[in-house]
mmCIF file of N, CA, C and O in Angstrom:
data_model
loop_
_atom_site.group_PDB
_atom_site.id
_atom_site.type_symbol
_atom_site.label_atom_id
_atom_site.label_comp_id
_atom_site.label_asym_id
_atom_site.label_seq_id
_atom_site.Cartn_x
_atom_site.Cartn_y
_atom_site.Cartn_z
ATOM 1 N N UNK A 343 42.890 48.736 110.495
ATOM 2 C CA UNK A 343 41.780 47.898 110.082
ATOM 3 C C UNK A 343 41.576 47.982 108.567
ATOM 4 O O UNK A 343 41.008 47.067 107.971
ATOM 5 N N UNK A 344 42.014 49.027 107.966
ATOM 6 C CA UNK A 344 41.580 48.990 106.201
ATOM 7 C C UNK A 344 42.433 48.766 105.939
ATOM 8 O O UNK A 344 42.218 48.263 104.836
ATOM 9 N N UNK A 345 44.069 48.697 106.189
ATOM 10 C CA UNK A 345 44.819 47.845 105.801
ATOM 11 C C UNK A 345 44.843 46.678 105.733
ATOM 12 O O UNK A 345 45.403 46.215 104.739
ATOM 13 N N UNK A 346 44.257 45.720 106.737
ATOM 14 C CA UNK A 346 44.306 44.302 107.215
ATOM 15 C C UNK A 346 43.328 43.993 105.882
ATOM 16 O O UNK A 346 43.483 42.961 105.229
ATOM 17 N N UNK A 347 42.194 45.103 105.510
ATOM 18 C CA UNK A 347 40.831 44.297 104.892
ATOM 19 C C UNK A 347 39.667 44.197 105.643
ATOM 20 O O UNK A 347 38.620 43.748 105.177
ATOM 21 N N UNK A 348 39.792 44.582 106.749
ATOM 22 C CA UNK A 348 38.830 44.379 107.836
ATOM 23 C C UNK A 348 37.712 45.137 107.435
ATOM 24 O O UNK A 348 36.612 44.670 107.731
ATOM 25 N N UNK A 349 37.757 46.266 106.792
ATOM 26 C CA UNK A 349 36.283 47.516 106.709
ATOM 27 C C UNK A 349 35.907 46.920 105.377
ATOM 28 O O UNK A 349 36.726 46.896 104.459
ATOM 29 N N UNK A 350 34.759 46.466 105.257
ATOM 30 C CA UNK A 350 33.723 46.469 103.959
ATOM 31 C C UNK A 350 33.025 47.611 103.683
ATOM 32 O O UNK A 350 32.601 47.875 102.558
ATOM 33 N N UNK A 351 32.851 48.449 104.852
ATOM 34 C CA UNK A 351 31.937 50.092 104.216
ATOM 35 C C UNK A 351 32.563 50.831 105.266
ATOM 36 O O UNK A 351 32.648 50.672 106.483
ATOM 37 N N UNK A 352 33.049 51.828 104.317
ATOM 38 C CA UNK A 352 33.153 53.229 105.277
ATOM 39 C C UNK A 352 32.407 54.523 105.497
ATOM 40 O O UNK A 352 32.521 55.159 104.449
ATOM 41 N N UNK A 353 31.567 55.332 106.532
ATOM 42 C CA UNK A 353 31.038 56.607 106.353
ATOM 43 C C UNK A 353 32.101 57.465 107.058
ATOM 44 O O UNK A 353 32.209 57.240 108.263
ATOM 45 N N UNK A 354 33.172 58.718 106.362
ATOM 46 C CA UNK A 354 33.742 59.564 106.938
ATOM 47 C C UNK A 354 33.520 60.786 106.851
ATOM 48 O O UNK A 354 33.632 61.418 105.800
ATOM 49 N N UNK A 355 33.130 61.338 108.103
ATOM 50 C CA UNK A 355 33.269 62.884 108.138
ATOM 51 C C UNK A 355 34.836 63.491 107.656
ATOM 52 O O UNK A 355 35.887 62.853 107.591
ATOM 53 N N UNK A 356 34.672 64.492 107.444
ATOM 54 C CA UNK A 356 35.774 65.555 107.791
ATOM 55 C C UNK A 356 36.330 65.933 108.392
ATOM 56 O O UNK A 356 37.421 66.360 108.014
ATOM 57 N N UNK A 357 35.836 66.041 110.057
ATOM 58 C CA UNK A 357 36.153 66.810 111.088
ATOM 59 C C UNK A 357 35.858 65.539 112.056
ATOM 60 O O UNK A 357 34.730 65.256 112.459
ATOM 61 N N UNK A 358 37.019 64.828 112.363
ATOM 62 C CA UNK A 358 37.225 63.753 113.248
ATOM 63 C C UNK A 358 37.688 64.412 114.648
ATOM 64 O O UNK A 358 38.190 63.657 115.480
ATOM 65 N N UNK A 359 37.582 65.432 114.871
ATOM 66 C CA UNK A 359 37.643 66.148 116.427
ATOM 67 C C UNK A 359 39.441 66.612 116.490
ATOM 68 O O UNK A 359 39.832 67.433 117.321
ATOM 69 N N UNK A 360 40.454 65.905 115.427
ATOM 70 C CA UNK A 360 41.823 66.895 115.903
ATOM 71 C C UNK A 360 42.262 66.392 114.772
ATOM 72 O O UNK A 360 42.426 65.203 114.496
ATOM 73 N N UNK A 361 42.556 67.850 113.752
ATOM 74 C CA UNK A 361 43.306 67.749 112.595
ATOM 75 C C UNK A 361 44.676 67.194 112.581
ATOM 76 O O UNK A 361 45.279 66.589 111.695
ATOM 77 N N UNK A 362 45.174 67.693 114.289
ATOM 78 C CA UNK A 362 46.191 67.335 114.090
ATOM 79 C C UNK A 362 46.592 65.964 113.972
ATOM 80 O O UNK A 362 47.744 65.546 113.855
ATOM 81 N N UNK A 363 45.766 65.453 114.006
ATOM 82 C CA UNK A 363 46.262 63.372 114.358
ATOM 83 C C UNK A 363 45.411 63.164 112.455
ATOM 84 O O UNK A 363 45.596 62.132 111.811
ATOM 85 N N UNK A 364 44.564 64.331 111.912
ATOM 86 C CA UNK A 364 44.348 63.739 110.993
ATOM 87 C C UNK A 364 42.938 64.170 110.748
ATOM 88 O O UNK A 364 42.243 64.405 111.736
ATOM 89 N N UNK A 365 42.199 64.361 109.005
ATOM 90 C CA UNK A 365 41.043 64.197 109.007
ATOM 91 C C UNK A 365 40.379 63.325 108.646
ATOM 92 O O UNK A 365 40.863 62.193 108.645
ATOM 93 N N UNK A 366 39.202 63.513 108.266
ATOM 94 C CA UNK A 366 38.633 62.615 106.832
ATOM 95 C C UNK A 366 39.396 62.267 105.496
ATOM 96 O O UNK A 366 39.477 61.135 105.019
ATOM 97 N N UNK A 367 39.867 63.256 105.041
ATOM 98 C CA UNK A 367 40.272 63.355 103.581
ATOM 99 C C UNK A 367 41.511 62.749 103.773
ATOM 100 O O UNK A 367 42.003 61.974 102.952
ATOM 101 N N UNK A 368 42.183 63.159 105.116
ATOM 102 C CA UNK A 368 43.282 62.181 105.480
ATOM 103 C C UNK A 368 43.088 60.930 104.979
ATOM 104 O O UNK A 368 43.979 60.427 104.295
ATOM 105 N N UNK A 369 41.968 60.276 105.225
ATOM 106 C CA UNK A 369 41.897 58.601 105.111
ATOM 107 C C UNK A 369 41.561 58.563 103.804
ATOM 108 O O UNK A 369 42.045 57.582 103.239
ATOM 109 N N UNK A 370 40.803 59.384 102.999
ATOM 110 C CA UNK A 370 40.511 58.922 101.553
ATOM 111 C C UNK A 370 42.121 59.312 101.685
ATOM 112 O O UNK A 370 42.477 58.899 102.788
ATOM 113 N N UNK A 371 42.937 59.775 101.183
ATOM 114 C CA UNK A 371 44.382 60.237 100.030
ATOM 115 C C UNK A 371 44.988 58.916 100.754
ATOM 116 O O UNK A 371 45.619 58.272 99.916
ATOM 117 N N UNK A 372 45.005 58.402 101.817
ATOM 118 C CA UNK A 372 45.462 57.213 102.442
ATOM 119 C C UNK A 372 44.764 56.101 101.628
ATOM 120 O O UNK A 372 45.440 55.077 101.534
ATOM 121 N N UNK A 373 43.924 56.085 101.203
ATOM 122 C CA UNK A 373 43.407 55.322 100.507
ATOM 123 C C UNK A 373 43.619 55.413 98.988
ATOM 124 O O UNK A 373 44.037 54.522 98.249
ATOM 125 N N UNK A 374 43.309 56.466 98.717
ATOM 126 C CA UNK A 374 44.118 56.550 96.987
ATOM 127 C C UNK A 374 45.179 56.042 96.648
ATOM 128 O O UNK A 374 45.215 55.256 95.702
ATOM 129 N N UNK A 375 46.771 56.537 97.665
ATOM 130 C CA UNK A 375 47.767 56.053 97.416
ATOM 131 C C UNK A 375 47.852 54.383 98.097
ATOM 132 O O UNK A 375 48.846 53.758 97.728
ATOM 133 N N UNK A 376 47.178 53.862 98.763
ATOM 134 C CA UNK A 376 47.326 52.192 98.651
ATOM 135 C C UNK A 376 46.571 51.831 97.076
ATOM 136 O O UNK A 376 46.973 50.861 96.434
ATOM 137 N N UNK A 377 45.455 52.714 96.553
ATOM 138 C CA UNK A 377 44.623 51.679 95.314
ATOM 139 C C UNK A 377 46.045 51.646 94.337
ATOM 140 O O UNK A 377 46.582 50.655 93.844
ATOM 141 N N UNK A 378 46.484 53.191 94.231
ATOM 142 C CA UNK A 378 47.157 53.503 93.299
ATOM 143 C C UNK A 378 48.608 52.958 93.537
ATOM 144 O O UNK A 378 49.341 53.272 92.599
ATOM 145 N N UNK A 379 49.198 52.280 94.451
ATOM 146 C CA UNK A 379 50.937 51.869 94.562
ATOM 147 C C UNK A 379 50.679 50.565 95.242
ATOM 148 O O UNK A 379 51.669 49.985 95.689
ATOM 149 N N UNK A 380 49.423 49.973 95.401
ATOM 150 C CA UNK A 380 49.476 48.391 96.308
ATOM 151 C C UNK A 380 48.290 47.633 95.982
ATOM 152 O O UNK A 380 47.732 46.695 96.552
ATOM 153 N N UNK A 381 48.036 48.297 94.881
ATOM 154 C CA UNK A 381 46.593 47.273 94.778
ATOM 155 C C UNK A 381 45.488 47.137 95.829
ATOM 156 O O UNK A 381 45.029 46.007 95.995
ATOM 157 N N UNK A 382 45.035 48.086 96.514
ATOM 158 C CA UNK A 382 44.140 47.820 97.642
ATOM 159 C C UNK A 382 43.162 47.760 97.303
ATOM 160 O O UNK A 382 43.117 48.424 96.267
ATOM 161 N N UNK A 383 42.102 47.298 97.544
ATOM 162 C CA UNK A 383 40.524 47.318 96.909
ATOM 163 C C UNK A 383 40.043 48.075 98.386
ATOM 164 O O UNK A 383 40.189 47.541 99.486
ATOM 165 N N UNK A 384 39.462 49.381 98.169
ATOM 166 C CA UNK A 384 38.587 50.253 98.862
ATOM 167 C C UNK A 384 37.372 49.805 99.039
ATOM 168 O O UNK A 384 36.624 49.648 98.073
ATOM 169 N N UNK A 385 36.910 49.475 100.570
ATOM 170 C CA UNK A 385 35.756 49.355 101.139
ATOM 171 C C UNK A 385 34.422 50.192 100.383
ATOM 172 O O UNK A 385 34.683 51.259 99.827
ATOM 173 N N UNK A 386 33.132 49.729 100.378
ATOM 174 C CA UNK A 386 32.582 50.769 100.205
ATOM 175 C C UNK A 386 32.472 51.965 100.905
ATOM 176 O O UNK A 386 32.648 51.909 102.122
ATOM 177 N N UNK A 387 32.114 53.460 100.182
ATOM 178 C CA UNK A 387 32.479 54.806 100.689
ATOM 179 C C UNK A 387 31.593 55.795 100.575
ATOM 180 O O UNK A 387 30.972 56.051 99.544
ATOM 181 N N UNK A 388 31.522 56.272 101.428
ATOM 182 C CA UNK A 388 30.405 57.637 101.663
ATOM 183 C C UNK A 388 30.881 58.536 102.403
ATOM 184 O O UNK A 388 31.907 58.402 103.070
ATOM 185 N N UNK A 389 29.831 60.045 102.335
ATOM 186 C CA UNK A 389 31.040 61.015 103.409
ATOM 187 C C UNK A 389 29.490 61.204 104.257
ATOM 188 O O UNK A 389 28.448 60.624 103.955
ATOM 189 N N UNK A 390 29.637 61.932 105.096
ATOM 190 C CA UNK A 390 28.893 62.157 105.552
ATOM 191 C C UNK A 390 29.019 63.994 106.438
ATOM 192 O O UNK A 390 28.243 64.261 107.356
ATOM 193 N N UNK A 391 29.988 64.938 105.995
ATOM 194 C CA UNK A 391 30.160 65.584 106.394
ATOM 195 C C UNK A 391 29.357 67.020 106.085
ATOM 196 O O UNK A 391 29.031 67.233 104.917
ATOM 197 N N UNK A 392 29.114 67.769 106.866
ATOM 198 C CA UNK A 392 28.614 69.165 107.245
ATOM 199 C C UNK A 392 29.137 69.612 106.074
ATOM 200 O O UNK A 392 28.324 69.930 105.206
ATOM 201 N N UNK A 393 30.599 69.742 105.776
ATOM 202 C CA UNK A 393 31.783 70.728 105.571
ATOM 203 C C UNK A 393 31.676 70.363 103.718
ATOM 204 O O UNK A 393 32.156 69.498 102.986
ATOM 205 N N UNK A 394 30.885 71.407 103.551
ATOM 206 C CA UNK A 394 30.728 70.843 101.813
ATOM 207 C C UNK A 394 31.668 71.186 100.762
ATOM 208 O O UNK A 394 31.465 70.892 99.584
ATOM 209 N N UNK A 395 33.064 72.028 101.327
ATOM 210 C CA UNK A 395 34.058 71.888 100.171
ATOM 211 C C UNK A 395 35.012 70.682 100.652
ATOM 212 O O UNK A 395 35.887 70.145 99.973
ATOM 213 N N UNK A 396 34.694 70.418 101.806
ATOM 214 C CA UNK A 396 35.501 69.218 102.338
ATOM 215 C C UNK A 396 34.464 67.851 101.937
ATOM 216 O O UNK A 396 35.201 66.983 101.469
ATOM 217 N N UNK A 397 33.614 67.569 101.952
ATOM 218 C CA UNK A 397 32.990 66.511 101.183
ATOM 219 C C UNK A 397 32.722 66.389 100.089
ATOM 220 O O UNK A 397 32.069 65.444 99.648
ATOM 221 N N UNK A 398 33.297 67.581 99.245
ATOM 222 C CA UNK A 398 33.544 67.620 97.554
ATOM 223 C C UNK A 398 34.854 66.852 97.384
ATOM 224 O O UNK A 398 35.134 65.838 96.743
ATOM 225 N N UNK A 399 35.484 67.575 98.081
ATOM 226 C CA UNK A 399 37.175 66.884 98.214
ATOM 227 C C UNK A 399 37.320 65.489 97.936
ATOM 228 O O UNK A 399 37.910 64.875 97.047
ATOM 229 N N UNK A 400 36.410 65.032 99.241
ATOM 230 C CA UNK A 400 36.672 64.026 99.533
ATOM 231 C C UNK A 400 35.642 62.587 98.508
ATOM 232 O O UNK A 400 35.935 61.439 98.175
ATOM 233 N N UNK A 401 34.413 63.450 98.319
ATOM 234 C CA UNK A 401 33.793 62.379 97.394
ATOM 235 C C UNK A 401 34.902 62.151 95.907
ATOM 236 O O UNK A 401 35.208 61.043 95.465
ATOM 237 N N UNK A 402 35.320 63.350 95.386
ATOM 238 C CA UNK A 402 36.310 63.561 94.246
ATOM 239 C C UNK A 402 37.364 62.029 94.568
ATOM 240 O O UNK A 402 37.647 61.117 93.791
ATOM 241 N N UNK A 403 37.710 62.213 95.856
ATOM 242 C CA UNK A 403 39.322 61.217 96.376
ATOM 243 C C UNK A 403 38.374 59.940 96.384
ATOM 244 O O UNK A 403 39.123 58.995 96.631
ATOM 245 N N UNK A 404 36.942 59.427 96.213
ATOM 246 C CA UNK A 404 36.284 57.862 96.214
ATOM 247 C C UNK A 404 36.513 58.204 94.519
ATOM 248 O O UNK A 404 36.994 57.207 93.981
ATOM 249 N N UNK A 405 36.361 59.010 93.826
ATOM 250 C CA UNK A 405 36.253 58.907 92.574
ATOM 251 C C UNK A 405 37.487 58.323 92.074
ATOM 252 O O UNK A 405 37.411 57.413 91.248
ATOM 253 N N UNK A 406 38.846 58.828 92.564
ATOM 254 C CA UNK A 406 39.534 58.834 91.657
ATOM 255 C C UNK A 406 39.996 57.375 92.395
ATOM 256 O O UNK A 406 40.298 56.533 91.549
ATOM 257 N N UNK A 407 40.084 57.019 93.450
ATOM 258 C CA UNK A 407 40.166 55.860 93.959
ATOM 259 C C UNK A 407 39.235 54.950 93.068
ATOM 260 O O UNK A 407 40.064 54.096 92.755
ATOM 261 N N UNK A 408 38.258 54.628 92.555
ATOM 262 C CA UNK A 408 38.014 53.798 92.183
ATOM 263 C C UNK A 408 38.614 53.952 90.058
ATOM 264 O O UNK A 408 38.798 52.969 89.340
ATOM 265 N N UNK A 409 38.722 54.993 89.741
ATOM 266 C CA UNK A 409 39.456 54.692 88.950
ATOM 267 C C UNK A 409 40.940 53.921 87.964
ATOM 268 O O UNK A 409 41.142 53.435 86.851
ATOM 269 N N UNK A 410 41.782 54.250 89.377
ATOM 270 C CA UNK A 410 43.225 53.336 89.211
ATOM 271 C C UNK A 410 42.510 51.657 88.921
ATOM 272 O O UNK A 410 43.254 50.691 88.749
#
């Protein structure tokens, strides 16, 4: 769906219930490397997670995403 364009706002936790298929921060660095190698324009972004070195992380990965 954020490939297609489909998401206009995103809220992601951290802890999506199985690291192994992936987390939060998963989808921001998934998102960095489309702004940064495909031109993607990132939905709006918020975290919403418990896990506060993991929602440092991850607010950091909206930052640098909107920089490229």
């Amino acid at each position: 769906m954020l490939k297609a364009g489909d998401v206009t706002e995103i809220s992601l936790d951290h802890d999506l219930g199985d690291d192994e298929r992936g987390t939060g921060y998963d989808v921001v660095l998934w998102i960095e490397e489309q702004v940064a190698l495909h031109g993607f324009v990132p939905p709006a972004m918020k975290v919403h997670s418990a896990n506060v070195s993991a929602r440092t992380k991850m607010e950091m990965g909206f930052v640098r995403s909107r920089q490229w």
